Amino acid sequence: MSRIKQTLDALKKERKKALITYLTAGHPDIEATEALVIEMVKKGADIVEIGIPYSDPVADGPVIQKAAQKALDNHIKIKDIMYMVERLRQKTNTPLLYLVYFNCIFQYGMEKFINHCKRVGIDGLIIPDLPYEESQEIRRISAKYDVDIISLVSPTSEERIKRIISDSTGFIYCVSSTGVTGMRKKFEADFETFMQNVNEYGDIPKIIGFGISSPEQVKEIKDYADGVIVGSAIVKMIDEHYLASDRLEKVGAFVTSLKEAVK
Amino acid sequence: MTSKKGRFGIFGGQYVSETLMNALIDLENAYNKCMQDISFQEELRYYLENYAGRQTPLYYAKRLSEYVGGGKIYLKREDLNHTGAHKINNVLGQILLAKKMGKTRIIAETGAGQHGVATATAAAMFGLKCEVYMGAEDVERQALNVFRMKLLGAKVHPVNSGTSTLKDATNEAIRDWTQNVKNTFYVIGSVVGPHPYPTMVRDFQRIIGDETKKQIMAQENRLPDYIIACVGGGSNAIGIFYPFIKDKTVKLIGVEAAGRGVDTAQHAATLTKGTHGVLHGMMSYFLQDEDGQINPPYSISAGLDYPGIGPEHAFLHESGSAQYVAVTDQEALYAFSQLSQLEGIIPALESAHAIAYALKKAKQTREDEIIVVNLSGRGDKDVHTVLREMGDEIDE
Ligand SMILES: Cc1ncc(COP(=O)(O)O)c(C=O)c1O
């Protein structure tokens, strides 16, 4: 059984919601990312999503765009990130995901990338620009290696939801509203209908992401699903403490407050 | 030419976020319906003729041909369209479609500003709200076109991310569309993007080639030996190539921007130097590194300054149905002044790349051979760039 499934099943049994936290690899540098992942796990992150910085992140808002640009300006390469994950796996058994744009995988070679993920200990991939129709080949390969390809569904998916969910492993990433990653003040009117629709299908865990930026929002939204993903708010905090010595402490305290809120 | 849905061989596809998938499916359905609909076709034809000024002439460039001393060079005069380039052919088609789909807001990306101006123009004429994304670098380089768009009532958003050029303007337009997908129609300016755009834009641009075929038959009573067009995303090229693809005696040549040379890091020669990849919703060729990070392109011509190319060109390249070459800034500038002085036609810098290759090719041809060059746009927008680059040389 995959680490993702194990973790989410255990939470469900205890009637707890999952907290997934995101950060961009190499922002501010690879050692800082490594330390931040460990800190987030220590403060209660159930799964950590590691963003591979990309030159053209069309699914991301300004906060994550800027983080990716800074990481690339620091010449972060995919192989550096793979080595970092290998080191992380010596220290933690928490499920780790990559958020990665398809071209990075495609250039690396699909099978080589998945194989490498498996070897270093990545449990799943979120590929924001690879919709269901284009994902057949990578799903076939990743099944061989037992790496989950996490499917996204969005409020505009409508009748597509059923088919996408029936073919998914790991969990379903429910995009809270149309648009790109980034903080939102409120969620759209159709959010409730969308989540009702999603929850009708399968018992695979449903996790909500995009725009969730505070413990208050986590509280407001968590009961619609099996967990929440917080990204831009964490990346923004890292950016605001880019070279500060209390960066780890600040991010740790924020994750603690999010963990309190999912309880 | 489309094999699997939305594919040209292995190229094309729909690499977009899930949020956009139903919008693409709706667009494809609406588009297919309109293409079957005679009243849509008649309405489009009406605007192409009475608003854009079609058909455009196929002009025998006698002095240029004699000066080179080879085959006969014909120019397809897309520069004579309203707004000064072929871009309006596609924009009228897409905006008419947007209206049929009940969309109230139009967005577009633009590099040189030609597609932005064409979109703002058509949106004004149809009374639709229009917003254009343009790299901050290009906003600076193409100040006149920015002002034109504003005069036409469009809002221009300078884009500061990445390299602040066309690629990033496209990213930002995609983000806007993802946010506002319910009421917004994204008018893409070339044969790029996710299916159905490459097919749809080609179909709206093929009028260039359809007209050329009739005109050359009327004037020469035979098909040309060569058709030459510049390639940024590839819309003017596919427009003139497409009706000739099955005519095996007609050699199709796409001209990419070699910038400061294809062996430097400063060029936009995607098929010459790029590799297979995925960006802006499509699988095609891109300039990129081994991690899939897109390399910034360079060309003196903002309209060719793009790190990718339409998927159908990638397919024509690999299948050998068309040939792709590259021309440097310097060669394009030389062609720019030659055409101005020998024919009294100031070409767009993009089109000057096609002229430059035609001059080389014509030298190697016999006098009874025929070369058609797609003169995709006029050079008014580029006069200040050329002044900066070669003002002194022109004085002498
Ligand atoms: C006059 C002209 N020609 C060519 C191009 C390049 O686009 P495409 O390759 O799609 O024809 C542009 C783009 O701005 C243009 O303005």
mmCIF file of N, CA and C in Angstrom, chain A residues 34-95:
data_model
loop_
_atom_site.group_PDB
_atom_site.id
_atom_site.type_symbol
_atom_site.label_atom_id
_atom_site.label_comp_id
_atom_site.label_asym_id
_atom_site.label_seq_id
_atom_site.Cartn_x
_atom_site.Cartn_y
_atom_site.Cartn_z
ATOM 1 N N GLU A 34 15.038 21.791 2.538
ATOM 2 C CA GLU A 34 15.151 20.529 3.278
ATOM 3 C C GLU A 34 14.766 20.741 4.748
ATOM 4 N N ALA A 35 15.310 21.776 5.338
ATOM 5 C CA ALA A 35 15.011 22.064 6.744
ATOM 6 C C ALA A 35 13.534 22.423 6.932
ATOM 7 N N LEU A 36 12.981 23.169 5.976
ATOM 8 C CA LEU A 36 11.570 23.578 6.077
ATOM 9 C C LEU A 36 10.628 22.377 5.992
ATOM 10 N N VAL A 37 10.954 21.421 5.120
ATOM 11 C CA VAL A 37 10.103 20.229 5.005
ATOM 12 C C VAL A 37 10.072 19.504 6.350
ATOM 13 N N ILE A 38 11.250 19.322 6.940
ATOM 14 C CA ILE A 38 11.326 18.621 8.227
ATOM 15 C C ILE A 38 10.553 19.379 9.310
ATOM 16 N N GLU A 39 10.698 20.701 9.285
ATOM 17 C CA GLU A 39 9.990 21.531 10.276
ATOM 18 C C GLU A 39 8.470 21.403 10.101
ATOM 19 N N MET A 40 8.003 21.424 8.855
ATOM 20 C CA MET A 40 6.559 21.341 8.605
ATOM 21 C C MET A 40 6.014 19.994 9.061
ATOM 22 N N VAL A 41 6.789 18.935 8.814
ATOM 23 C CA VAL A 41 6.371 17.602 9.259
ATOM 24 C C VAL A 41 6.293 17.570 10.783
ATOM 25 N N LYS A 42 7.298 18.177 11.391
ATOM 26 C CA LYS A 42 7.350 18.195 12.859
ATOM 27 C C LYS A 42 6.143 18.932 13.441
ATOM 28 N N LYS A 43 5.702 19.975 12.743
ATOM 29 C CA LYS A 43 4.589 20.773 13.247
ATOM 30 C C LYS A 43 3.233 20.240 12.779
ATOM 31 N N GLY A 44 3.221 19.093 12.120
ATOM 32 C CA GLY A 44 1.934 18.447 11.872
ATOM 33 C C GLY A 44 1.476 18.297 10.436
ATOM 34 N N ALA A 45 2.309 18.672 9.461
ATOM 35 C CA ALA A 45 1.906 18.436 8.067
ATOM 36 C C ALA A 45 1.801 16.931 7.840
ATOM 37 N N ASP A 46 0.687 16.481 7.278
ATOM 38 C CA ASP A 46 0.506 15.046 7.054
ATOM 39 C C ASP A 46 1.148 14.594 5.750
ATOM 40 N N ILE A 47 1.195 15.502 4.784
ATOM 41 C CA ILE A 47 1.837 15.242 3.491
ATOM 42 C C ILE A 47 2.511 16.557 3.094
ATOM 43 N N VAL A 48 3.675 16.476 2.457
ATOM 44 C CA VAL A 48 4.310 17.706 1.976
ATOM 45 C C VAL A 48 4.448 17.647 0.459
ATOM 46 N N GLU A 49 4.061 18.770 -0.156
ATOM 47 C CA GLU A 49 4.096 18.900 -1.602
ATOM 48 C C GLU A 49 5.282 19.805 -1.954
ATOM 49 N N ILE A 50 6.210 19.267 -2.738
ATOM 50 C CA ILE A 50 7.413 20.018 -3.098
ATOM 51 C C ILE A 50 7.287 20.475 -4.545
ATOM 52 N N GLY A 51 7.282 21.789 -4.748
ATOM 53 C CA GLY A 51 7.139 22.328 -6.100
ATOM 54 C C GLY A 51 8.475 22.338 -6.815
ATOM 55 N N ILE A 52 8.512 21.757 -8.015
ATOM 56 C CA ILE A 52 9.704 21.869 -8.856
ATOM 57 C C ILE A 52 9.576 23.186 -9.621
ATOM 58 N N PRO A 53 10.529 24.113 -9.400
ATOM 59 C CA PRO A 53 10.383 25.426 -10.047
ATOM 60 C C PRO A 53 10.399 25.303 -11.561
ATOM 61 N N TYR A 54 9.530 26.096 -12.229
ATOM 62 C CA TYR A 54 9.422 26.019 -13.686
ATOM 63 C C TYR A 54 9.409 27.424 -14.274
ATOM 64 N N SER A 55 9.975 27.545 -15.454
ATOM 65 C CA SER A 55 10.081 28.862 -16.098
ATOM 66 C C SER A 55 8.721 29.439 -16.495
ATOM 67 N N ASP A 56 7.733 28.577 -16.731
ATOM 68 C CA ASP A 56 6.445 29.042 -17.245
ATOM 69 C C ASP A 56 5.270 28.420 -16.495
ATOM 70 N N PRO A 57 5.143 28.760 -15.215
ATOM 71 C CA PRO A 57 4.134 28.093 -14.376
ATOM 72 C C PRO A 57 2.732 28.667 -14.570
ATOM 73 N N VAL A 58 2.053 28.218 -15.631
ATOM 74 C CA VAL A 58 0.766 28.831 -15.999
ATOM 75 C C VAL A 58 -0.358 28.570 -15.003
ATOM 76 N N ALA A 59 -0.184 27.587 -14.114
ATOM 77 C CA ALA A 59 -1.252 27.330 -13.140
ATOM 78 C C ALA A 59 -1.013 28.080 -11.833
ATOM 79 N N ASP A 60 0.063 28.850 -11.774
ATOM 80 C CA ASP A 60 0.408 29.519 -10.525
ATOM 81 C C ASP A 60 0.200 31.021 -10.572
ATOM 82 N N GLY A 61 -0.193 31.542 -9.420
ATOM 83 C CA GLY A 61 -0.339 32.987 -9.244
ATOM 84 C C GLY A 61 1.012 33.629 -8.932
ATOM 85 N N PRO A 62 0.988 34.948 -8.674
ATOM 86 C CA PRO A 62 2.232 35.724 -8.520
ATOM 87 C C PRO A 62 3.168 35.215 -7.426
ATOM 88 N N VAL A 63 2.636 34.735 -6.296
ATOM 89 C CA VAL A 63 3.502 34.335 -5.180
ATOM 90 C C VAL A 63 4.386 33.153 -5.581
ATOM 91 N N ILE A 64 3.778 32.113 -6.133
ATOM 92 C CA ILE A 64 4.561 30.924 -6.495
ATOM 93 C C ILE A 64 5.400 31.185 -7.750
ATOM 94 N N GLN A 65 4.882 32.015 -8.651
ATOM 95 C CA GLN A 65 5.705 32.411 -9.816
ATOM 96 C C GLN A 65 7.018 33.028 -9.368
ATOM 97 N N LYS A 66 6.907 33.929 -8.407
ATOM 98 C CA LYS A 66 8.091 34.657 -7.947
ATOM 99 C C LYS A 66 9.073 33.695 -7.259
ATOM 100 N N ALA A 67 8.522 32.775 -6.465
ATOM 101 C CA ALA A 67 9.380 31.806 -5.777
ATOM 102 C C ALA A 67 10.115 30.942 -6.792
ATOM 103 N N ALA A 68 9.398 30.505 -7.833
ATOM 104 C CA ALA A 68 10.017 29.657 -8.862
ATOM 105 C C ALA A 68 11.121 30.436 -9.579
ATOM 106 N N GLN A 69 10.823 31.688 -9.874
ATOM 107 C CA GLN A 69 11.824 32.500 -10.572
ATOM 108 C C GLN A 69 13.088 32.659 -9.738
ATOM 109 N N LYS A 70 12.897 32.896 -8.443
ATOM 110 C CA LYS A 70 14.069 33.038 -7.560
ATOM 111 C C LYS A 70 14.858 31.734 -7.502
ATOM 112 N N ALA A 71 14.150 30.609 -7.418
ATOM 113 C CA ALA A 71 14.834 29.312 -7.357
ATOM 114 C C ALA A 71 15.625 29.074 -8.644
ATOM 115 N N LEU A 72 15.022 29.409 -9.780
ATOM 116 C CA LEU A 72 15.721 29.205 -11.056
ATOM 117 C C LEU A 72 16.906 30.161 -11.182
ATOM 118 N N ASP A 73 16.740 31.367 -10.659
ATOM 119 C CA ASP A 73 17.870 32.307 -10.664
ATOM 120 C C ASP A 73 19.029 31.755 -9.829
ATOM 121 N N ASN A 74 18.687 30.919 -8.842
ATOM 122 C CA ASN A 74 19.720 30.244 -8.038
ATOM 123 C C ASN A 74 20.244 28.975 -8.709
ATOM 124 N N HIS A 75 19.835 28.742 -9.958
ATOM 125 C CA HIS A 75 20.288 27.583 -10.747
ATOM 126 C C HIS A 75 19.932 26.242 -10.122
ATOM 127 N N ILE A 76 18.750 26.147 -9.537
ATOM 128 C CA ILE A 76 18.282 24.864 -9.010
ATOM 129 C C ILE A 76 17.967 23.932 -10.169
ATOM 130 N N LYS A 77 18.491 22.710 -10.111
ATOM 131 C CA LYS A 77 18.223 21.720 -11.154
ATOM 132 C C LYS A 77 17.393 20.580 -10.554
ATOM 133 N N ILE A 78 16.716 19.839 -11.432
ATOM 134 C CA ILE A 78 15.876 18.744 -10.938
ATOM 135 C C ILE A 78 16.715 17.730 -10.169
ATOM 136 N N LYS A 79 17.929 17.485 -10.636
ATOM 137 C CA LYS A 79 18.743 16.482 -9.933
ATOM 138 C C LYS A 79 19.081 16.930 -8.505
ATOM 139 N N ASP A 80 19.236 18.244 -8.270
ATOM 140 C CA ASP A 80 19.456 18.736 -6.899
ATOM 141 C C ASP A 80 18.252 18.415 -6.025
ATOM 142 N N ILE A 81 17.065 18.546 -6.614
ATOM 143 C CA ILE A 81 15.837 18.306 -5.851
ATOM 144 C C ILE A 81 15.706 16.815 -5.540
ATOM 145 N N MET A 82 16.064 15.979 -6.520
ATOM 146 C CA MET A 82 16.023 14.526 -6.294
ATOM 147 C C MET A 82 16.976 14.139 -5.143
ATOM 148 N N TYR A 83 18.186 14.718 -5.143
ATOM 149 C CA TYR A 83 19.137 14.420 -4.053
ATOM 150 C C TYR A 83 18.588 14.867 -2.713
ATOM 151 N N MET A 84 17.929 16.028 -2.703
ATOM 152 C CA MET A 84 17.359 16.541 -1.460
ATOM 153 C C MET A 84 16.304 15.569 -0.917
ATOM 154 N N VAL A 85 15.462 15.059 -1.832
ATOM 155 C CA VAL A 85 14.418 14.127 -1.387
ATOM 156 C C VAL A 85 15.060 12.857 -0.830
ATOM 157 N N GLU A 86 16.123 12.419 -1.480
ATOM 158 C CA GLU A 86 16.843 11.243 -1.002
ATOM 159 C C GLU A 86 17.328 11.464 0.438
ATOM 160 N N ARG A 87 17.839 12.650 0.706
ATOM 161 C CA ARG A 87 18.292 12.969 2.076
ATOM 162 C C ARG A 87 17.105 13.044 3.032
ATOM 163 N N LEU A 88 15.999 13.657 2.564
ATOM 164 C CA LEU A 88 14.812 13.766 3.416
ATOM 165 C C LEU A 88 14.292 12.393 3.838
ATOM 166 N N ARG A 89 14.402 11.450 2.909
ATOM 167 C CA ARG A 89 13.878 10.111 3.200
ATOM 168 C C ARG A 89 14.647 9.392 4.310
ATOM 169 N N GLN A 90 15.870 9.866 4.608
ATOM 170 C CA GLN A 90 16.605 9.314 5.750
ATOM 171 C C GLN A 90 15.984 9.792 7.057
ATOM 172 N N LYS A 91 15.233 10.913 6.961
ATOM 173 C CA LYS A 91 14.772 11.556 8.198
ATOM 174 C C LYS A 91 13.268 11.460 8.427
ATOM 175 N N THR A 92 12.503 11.184 7.382
ATOM 176 C CA THR A 92 11.050 11.182 7.586
ATOM 177 C C THR A 92 10.364 10.143 6.701
ATOM 178 N N ASN A 93 9.254 9.659 7.216
ATOM 179 C CA ASN A 93 8.460 8.685 6.467
ATOM 180 C C ASN A 93 7.158 9.309 5.964
ATOM 181 N N THR A 94 7.024 10.614 6.169
ATOM 182 C CA THR A 94 5.827 11.343 5.723
ATOM 183 C C THR A 94 5.748 11.331 4.195
ATOM 184 N N PRO A 95 4.552 11.135 3.627
ATOM 185 C CA PRO A 95 4.430 11.132 2.161
ATOM 186 C C PRO A 95 4.888 12.464 1.545
#
